[in-house]
Coordinates of C-alpha atoms in Angstrom, one line a residue:
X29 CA -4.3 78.5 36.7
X30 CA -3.2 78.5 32.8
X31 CA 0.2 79.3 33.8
X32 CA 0.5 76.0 35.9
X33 CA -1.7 74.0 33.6
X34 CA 0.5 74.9 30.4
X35 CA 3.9 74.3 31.3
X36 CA 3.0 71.2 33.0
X37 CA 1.4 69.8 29.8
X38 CA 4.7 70.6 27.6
X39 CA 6.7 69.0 30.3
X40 CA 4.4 65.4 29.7
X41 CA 4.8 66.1 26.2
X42 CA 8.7 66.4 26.1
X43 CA 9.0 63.2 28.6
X44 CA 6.7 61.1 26.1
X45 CA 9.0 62.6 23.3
X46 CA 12.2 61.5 24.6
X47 CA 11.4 58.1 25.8
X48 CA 11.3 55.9 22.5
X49 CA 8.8 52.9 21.5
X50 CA 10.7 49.6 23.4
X51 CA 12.3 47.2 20.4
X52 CA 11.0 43.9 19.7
X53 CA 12.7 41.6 21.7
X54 CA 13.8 37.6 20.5
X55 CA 10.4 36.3 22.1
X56 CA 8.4 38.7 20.0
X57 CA 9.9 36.6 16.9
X58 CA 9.3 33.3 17.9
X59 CA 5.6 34.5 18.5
X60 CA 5.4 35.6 14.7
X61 CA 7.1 32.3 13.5
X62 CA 5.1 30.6 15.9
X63 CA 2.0 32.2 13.9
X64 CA 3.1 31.2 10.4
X65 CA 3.6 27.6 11.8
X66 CA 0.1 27.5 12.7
X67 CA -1.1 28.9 9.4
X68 CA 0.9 26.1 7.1
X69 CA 0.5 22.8 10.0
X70 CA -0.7 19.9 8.9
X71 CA -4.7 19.3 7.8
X72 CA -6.9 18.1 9.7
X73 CA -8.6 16.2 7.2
X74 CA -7.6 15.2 3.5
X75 CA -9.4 18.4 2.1
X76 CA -8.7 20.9 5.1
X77 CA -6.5 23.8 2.7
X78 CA -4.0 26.5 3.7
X79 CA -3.8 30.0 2.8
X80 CA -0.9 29.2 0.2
X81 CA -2.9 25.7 -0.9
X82 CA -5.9 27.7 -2.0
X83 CA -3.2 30.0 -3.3
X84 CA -2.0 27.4 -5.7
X85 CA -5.3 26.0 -6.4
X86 CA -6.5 29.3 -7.7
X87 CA -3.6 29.1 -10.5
X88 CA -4.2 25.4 -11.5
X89 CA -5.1 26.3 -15.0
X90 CA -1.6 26.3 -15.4
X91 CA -1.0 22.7 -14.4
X92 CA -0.9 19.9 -16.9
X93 CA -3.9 17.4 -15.3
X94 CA -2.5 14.5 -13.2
X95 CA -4.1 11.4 -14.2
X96 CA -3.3 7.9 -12.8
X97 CA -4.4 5.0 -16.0
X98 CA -5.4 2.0 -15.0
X99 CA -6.5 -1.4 -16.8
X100 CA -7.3 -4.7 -16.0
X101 CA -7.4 -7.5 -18.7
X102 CA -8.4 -10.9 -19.1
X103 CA -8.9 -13.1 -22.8
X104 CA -8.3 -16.7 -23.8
X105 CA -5.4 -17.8 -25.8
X106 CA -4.5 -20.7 -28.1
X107 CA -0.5 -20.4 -27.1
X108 CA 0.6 -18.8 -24.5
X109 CA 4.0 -19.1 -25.4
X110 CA 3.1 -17.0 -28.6
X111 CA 1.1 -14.6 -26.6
X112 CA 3.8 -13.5 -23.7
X113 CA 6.8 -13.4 -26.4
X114 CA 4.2 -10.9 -28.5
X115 CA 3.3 -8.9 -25.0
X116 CA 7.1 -8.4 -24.4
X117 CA 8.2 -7.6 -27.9
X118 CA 4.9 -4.4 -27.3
X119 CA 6.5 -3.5 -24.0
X120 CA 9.9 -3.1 -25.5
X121 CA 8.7 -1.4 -28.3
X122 CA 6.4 1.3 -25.7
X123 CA 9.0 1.5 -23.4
X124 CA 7.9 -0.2 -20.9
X125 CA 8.4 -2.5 -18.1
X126 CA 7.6 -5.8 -16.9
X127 CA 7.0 -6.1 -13.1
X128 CA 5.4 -9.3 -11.9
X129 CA 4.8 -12.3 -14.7
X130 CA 3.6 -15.7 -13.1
X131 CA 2.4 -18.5 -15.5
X132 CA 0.3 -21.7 -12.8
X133 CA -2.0 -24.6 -13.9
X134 CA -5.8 -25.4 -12.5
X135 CA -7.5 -28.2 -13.2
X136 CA -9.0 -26.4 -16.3
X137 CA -6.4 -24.2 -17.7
X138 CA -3.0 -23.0 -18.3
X139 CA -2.8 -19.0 -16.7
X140 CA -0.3 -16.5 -16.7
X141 CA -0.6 -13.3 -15.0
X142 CA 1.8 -10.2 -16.0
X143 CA 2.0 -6.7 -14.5
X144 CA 3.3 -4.2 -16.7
X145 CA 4.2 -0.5 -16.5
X146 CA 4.0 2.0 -19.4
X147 CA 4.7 5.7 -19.8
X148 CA 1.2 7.3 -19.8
X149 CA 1.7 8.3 -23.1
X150 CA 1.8 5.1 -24.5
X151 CA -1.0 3.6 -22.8
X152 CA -3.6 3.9 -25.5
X153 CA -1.2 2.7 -27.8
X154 CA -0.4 -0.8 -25.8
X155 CA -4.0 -0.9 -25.4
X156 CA -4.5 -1.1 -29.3
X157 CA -1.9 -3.2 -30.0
X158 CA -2.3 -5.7 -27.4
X159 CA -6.5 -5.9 -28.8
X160 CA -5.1 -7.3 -32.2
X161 CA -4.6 -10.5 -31.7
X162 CA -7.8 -10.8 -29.2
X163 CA -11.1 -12.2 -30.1
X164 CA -12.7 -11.3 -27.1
X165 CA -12.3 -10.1 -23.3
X166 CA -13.3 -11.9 -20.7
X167 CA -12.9 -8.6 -18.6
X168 CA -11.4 -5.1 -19.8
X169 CA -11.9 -2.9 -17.5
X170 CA -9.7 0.8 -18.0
X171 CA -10.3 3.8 -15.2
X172 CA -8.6 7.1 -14.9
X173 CA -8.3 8.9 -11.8
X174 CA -7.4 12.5 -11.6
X175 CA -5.0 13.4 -8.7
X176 CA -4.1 17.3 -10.0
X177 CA -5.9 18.8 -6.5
X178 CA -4.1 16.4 -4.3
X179 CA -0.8 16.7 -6.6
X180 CA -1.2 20.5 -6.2
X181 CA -1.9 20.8 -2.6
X182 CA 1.0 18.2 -1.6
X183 CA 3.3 20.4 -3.8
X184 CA 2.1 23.8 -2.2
X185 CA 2.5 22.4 1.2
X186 CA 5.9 21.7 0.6
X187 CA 6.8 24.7 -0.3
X188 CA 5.0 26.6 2.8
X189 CA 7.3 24.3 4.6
X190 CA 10.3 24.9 2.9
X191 CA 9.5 28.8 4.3
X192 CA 9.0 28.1 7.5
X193 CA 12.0 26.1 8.0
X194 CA 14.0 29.0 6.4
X195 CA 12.4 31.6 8.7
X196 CA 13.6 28.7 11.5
X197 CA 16.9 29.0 10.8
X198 CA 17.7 33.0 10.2
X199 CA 16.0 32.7 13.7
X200 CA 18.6 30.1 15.1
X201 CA 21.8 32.1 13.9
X202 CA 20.5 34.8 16.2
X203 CA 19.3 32.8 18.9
X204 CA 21.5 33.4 22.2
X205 CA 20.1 31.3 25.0
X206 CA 20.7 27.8 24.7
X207 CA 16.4 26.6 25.4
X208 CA 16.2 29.1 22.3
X209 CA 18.2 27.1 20.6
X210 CA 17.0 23.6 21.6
X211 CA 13.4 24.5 21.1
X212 CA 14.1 26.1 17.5
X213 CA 16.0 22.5 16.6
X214 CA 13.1 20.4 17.7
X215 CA 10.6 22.3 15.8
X216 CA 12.9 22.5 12.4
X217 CA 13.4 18.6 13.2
X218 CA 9.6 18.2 13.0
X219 CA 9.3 20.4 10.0
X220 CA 11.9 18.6 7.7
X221 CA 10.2 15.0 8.8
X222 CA 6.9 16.5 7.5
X223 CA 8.6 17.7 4.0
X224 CA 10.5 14.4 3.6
X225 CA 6.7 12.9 4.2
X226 CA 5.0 15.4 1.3
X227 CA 8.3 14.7 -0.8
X228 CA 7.5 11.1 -0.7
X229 CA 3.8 11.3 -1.5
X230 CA 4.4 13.4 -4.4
X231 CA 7.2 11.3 -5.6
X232 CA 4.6 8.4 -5.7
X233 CA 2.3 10.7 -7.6
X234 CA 4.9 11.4 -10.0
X235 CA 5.4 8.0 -10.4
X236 CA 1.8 7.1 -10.9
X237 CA 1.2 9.4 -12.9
X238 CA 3.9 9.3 -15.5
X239 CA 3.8 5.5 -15.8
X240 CA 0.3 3.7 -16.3
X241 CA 0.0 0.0 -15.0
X242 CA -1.8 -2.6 -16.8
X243 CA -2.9 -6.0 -14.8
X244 CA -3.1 -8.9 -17.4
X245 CA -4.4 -12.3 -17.2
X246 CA -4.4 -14.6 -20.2
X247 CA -5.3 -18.6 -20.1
X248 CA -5.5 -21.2 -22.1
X249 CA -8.3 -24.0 -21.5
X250 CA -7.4 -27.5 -20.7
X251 CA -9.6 -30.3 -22.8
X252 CA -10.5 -33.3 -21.0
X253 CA -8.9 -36.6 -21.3
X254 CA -10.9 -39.6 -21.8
X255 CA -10.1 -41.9 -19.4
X256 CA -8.2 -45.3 -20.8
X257 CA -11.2 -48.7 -20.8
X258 CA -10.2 -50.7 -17.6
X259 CA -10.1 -54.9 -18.2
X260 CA -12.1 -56.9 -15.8
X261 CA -8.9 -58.7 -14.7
X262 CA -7.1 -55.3 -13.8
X263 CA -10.2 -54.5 -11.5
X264 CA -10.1 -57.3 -9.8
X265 CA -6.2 -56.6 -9.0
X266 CA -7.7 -53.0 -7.6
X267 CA -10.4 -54.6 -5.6
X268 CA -7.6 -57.1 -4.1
X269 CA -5.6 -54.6 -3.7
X270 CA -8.1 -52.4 -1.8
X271 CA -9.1 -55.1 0.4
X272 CA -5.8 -55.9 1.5
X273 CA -5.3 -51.9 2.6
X274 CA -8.5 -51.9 4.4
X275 CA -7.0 -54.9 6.6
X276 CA -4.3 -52.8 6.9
X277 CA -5.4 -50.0 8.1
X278 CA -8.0 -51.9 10.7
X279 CA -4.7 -53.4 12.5
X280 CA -3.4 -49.9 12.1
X281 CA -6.0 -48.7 14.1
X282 CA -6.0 -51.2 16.6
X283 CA -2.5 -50.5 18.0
X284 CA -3.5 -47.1 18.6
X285 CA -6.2 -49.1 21.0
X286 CA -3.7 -51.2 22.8
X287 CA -4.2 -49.7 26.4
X288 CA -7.9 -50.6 26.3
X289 CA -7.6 -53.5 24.7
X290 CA -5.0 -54.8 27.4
X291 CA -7.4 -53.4 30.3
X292 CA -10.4 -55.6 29.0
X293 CA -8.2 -58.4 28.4
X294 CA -7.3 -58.3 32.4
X295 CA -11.0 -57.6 33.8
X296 CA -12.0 -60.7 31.4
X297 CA -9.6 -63.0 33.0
X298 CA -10.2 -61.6 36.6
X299 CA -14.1 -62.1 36.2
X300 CA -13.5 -66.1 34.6
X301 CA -11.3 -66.6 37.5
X302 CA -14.0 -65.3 40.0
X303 CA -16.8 -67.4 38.5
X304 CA -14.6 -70.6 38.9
X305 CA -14.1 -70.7 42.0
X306 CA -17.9 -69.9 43.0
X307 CA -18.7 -73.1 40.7

């Protein structure tokens, strides 16, 4: 029994020996790519975070904070001539820019409203300088809003993406079949649309970040007129003069009328007629 039992196990073993482990075939690859794709799509939500976002996240003590400066301002001014010609000499002088500047009359005032941009940098800076010749704000409102997580996590998406489109294409130069092919191009097609989309966002951020914007609104009040004292002959003129529009406009009215009126004129003679003859 040992002597059939034996040689027939060393046969099975040299059969398993000489028949090699079958090689990943182009399939197998897409599968794996396929897999990464998953792991870096796009969130679900604002806050959802890849593997390589928490990644980042981890080492954001080495990031410079990302903070967007805001102000709004409002004051009262004696000349506004004086006051925009002093704004624009402190945006020159900061290095800024100018982006909207409106100047409109209400029945009360003289307003001008001016948007300017500053590098961040400079933004306490025009804030002082533009509080010197200020008595008092009407409104001065200044908020900051820290963006570093979403400038972070927009960045590290990017560059998961940027990997996944490279693994796309090493897979492209050895793809054979032509559906290969075609399904590789539509999914690097989507994958460049969604880093041009994170490119822009962060772009903004960049933008945002590096230059503050400050809304101002400045005025200057209007004092009433007194009126000029009216003679007793020139409101007499007026009263004529008011009378004679009324009439006007009463005639006015009437030809709008002139089908009705021309209907009762016709049943009125039609009636007379009728009770003349029964007289």
């Amino acid at each position: 029994m040992n002597k059939i039992v034996i040689p027939l196990f060393l046969l099975l073993i040299c059969i398993g020996c000489n028949n090699p482990a079958p090689k990943p075939s182009a399939d197998y690859n897409m599968e794996a790519v396929e897999e990464v794709a998953l792991e870096v799509s796009a969130p679900a939500g604002e806050y959802d975070r890849s593997q390589t976002t928490l990644q980042a996240l981890s080492d954001a003590e080495t990031y410079e904070p990302k903070i967007i400066k805001t102000a709004n301002l409002r004051f009262e001014t004696d000349d506004l001539s004086t006051t925009t010609s002093t704004i624009q000499q402190i945006v020159k002088k900061l290095n800024g820019q100018i982006q909207n500047d409106n100047e409109y009359k209400t029945n009360y005032a003289l307003k001008h409203t001016m948007t300017v941009r500053v590098p961040s940098s400079n933004f306490d800076a025009f804030i002082t300088e533009i509080s010197k010749g200020v008595n008092y704000f009407d409104q001065k409102e200044i908020s900051s809003q820290d963006v570093t997580e979403e400038y972070i996590d927009v960045e590290a998406r990017i560059k998961a993406k940027q990997k996944l489109e490279e693994r796309y294409l090493e897979l492209l130069k050895k793809a054979n079949q032509v559906k290969e092919m075609l399904e590789i191009e539509r999914e690097l097609s989507n994958i460049r649309e969604e880093i041009e989309v994170k490119q822009g966002r962060l772009r903004y951020l960049q933008n945002r970040v590096s230059m503050s914007t400050i809304n101002l609104e400045y005025y200057k009040t209007i004092e009433a007129k007194q009126g000029a004292t009216v003679s007793y002959g020139s409101k007499m003129w007026n009263a004529v003069k008011s009378g004679f529009n009324s009439i006007s406009s009463f005639f006015i009215r009437l030809l709008h009328l002139w089908p009705f009126i021309l209907i009762f004129v016709i049943v009125f003679i039609l009636i007379r007629r009728r009770l003349k003859r029964k007289k």
